[in-house]
Short mmCIF file of C-alpha atoms in Angstrom, two decimals:
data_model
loop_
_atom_site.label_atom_id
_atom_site.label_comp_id
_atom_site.label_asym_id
_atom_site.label_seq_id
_atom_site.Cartn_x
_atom_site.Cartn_y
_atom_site.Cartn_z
CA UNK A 27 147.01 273.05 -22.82
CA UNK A 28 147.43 275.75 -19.86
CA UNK A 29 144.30 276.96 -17.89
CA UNK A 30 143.10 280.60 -19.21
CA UNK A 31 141.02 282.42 -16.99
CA UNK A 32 141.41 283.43 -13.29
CA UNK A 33 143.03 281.90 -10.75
CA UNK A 34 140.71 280.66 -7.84
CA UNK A 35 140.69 283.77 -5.35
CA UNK A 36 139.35 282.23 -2.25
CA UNK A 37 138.67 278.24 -1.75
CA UNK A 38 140.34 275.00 -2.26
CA UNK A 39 140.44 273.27 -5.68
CA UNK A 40 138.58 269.72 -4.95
CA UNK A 41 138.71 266.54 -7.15
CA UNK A 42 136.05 264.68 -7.64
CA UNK A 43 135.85 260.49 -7.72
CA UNK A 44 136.37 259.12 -10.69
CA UNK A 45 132.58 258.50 -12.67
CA UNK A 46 134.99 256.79 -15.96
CA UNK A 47 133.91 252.76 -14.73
CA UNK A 48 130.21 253.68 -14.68
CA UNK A 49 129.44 254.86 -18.15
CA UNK A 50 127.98 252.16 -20.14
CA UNK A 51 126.81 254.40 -23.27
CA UNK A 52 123.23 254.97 -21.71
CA UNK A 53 123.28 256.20 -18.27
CA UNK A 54 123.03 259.83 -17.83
CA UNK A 55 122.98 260.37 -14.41
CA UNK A 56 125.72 259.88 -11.40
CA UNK A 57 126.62 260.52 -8.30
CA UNK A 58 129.33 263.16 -7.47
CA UNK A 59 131.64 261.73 -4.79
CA UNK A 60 135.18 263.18 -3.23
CA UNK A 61 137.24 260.73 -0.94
CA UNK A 62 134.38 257.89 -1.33
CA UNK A 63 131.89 260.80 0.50
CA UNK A 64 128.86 262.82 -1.41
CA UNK A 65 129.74 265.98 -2.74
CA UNK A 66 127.21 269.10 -3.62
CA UNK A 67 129.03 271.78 -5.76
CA UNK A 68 127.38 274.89 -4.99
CA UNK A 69 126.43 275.60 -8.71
CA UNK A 70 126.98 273.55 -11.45
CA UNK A 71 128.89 276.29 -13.25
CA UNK A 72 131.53 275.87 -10.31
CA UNK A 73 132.35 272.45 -11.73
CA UNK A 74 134.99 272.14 -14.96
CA UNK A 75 134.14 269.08 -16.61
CA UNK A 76 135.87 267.05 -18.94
CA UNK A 77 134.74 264.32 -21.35
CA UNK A 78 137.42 263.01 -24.23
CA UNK A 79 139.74 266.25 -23.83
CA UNK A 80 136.36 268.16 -24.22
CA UNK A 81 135.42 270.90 -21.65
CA UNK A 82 131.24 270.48 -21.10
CA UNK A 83 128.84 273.75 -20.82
CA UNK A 84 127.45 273.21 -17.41
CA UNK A 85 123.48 273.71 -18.15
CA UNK A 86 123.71 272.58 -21.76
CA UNK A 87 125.99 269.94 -21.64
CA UNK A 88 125.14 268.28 -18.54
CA UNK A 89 123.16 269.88 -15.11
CA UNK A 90 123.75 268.91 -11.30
CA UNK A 91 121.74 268.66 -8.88
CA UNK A 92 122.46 268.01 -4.95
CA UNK A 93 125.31 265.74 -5.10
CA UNK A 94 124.44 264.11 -8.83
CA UNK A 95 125.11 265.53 -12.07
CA UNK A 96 123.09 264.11 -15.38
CA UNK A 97 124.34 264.60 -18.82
CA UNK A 98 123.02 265.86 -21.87
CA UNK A 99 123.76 262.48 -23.76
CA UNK A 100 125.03 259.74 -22.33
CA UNK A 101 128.87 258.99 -21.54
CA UNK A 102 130.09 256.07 -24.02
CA UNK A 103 132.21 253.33 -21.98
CA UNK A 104 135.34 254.15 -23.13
CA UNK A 105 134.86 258.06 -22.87
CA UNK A 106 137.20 259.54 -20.86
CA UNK A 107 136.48 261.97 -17.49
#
C-alpha cells in the first residue's frame, strides 16, 4: 500500500533497530536504537509505527519517552515491527 499524506519537507527519514527479537508477549517497554546508538524522536507522533501490517496511534497505542517507547499491550513474539 502507497504512503498518503505529505512528503517529509525538511529532515532525513531515519530507521530505527529492529525491536522484533525482544517481544516475548509481555514486555511493553524498549529501547529505541538507530545504527546500535540511542535514539530520542522528538515527539512520539514523529514516529510511524508498525505492528502486523498495523499502523499504531502514537499516545494510544503506545507512548515514548527519551529514547524508549512502551506499548499499550504487549508485542506477542511472533508480531511483526
Amino acid at each position: 500500500m502507497a504512503y498518503i499524506g505529505r512528503a517529509l519537507v525538511q529532515g532525513n527519514y531515519i530507521k530505527l533497530d529492529d525491536l522484533q527479537s525482544q517481544f516475548d508477549g509481555t514486555k511493553t517497554t524498549f529501547n529505541l536504537t538507530s545504527g546500535g546508538s540511542a535514539y530520542t524522536p522528538g515527539s512520539a507522533s514523529t514516529l510511524l509505527i508498525s505492528l502486523g501490517g498495523v499502523i499504531q496511534e502514537a499516545g494510544s497505542a503506545f507512548t515514548v519517552v527519551n529514547d524508549q517507547i512502551t506499548f499499550s499491550n504487549p508485542p506477542t513474539s511472533d508480531a511483526n515491527i
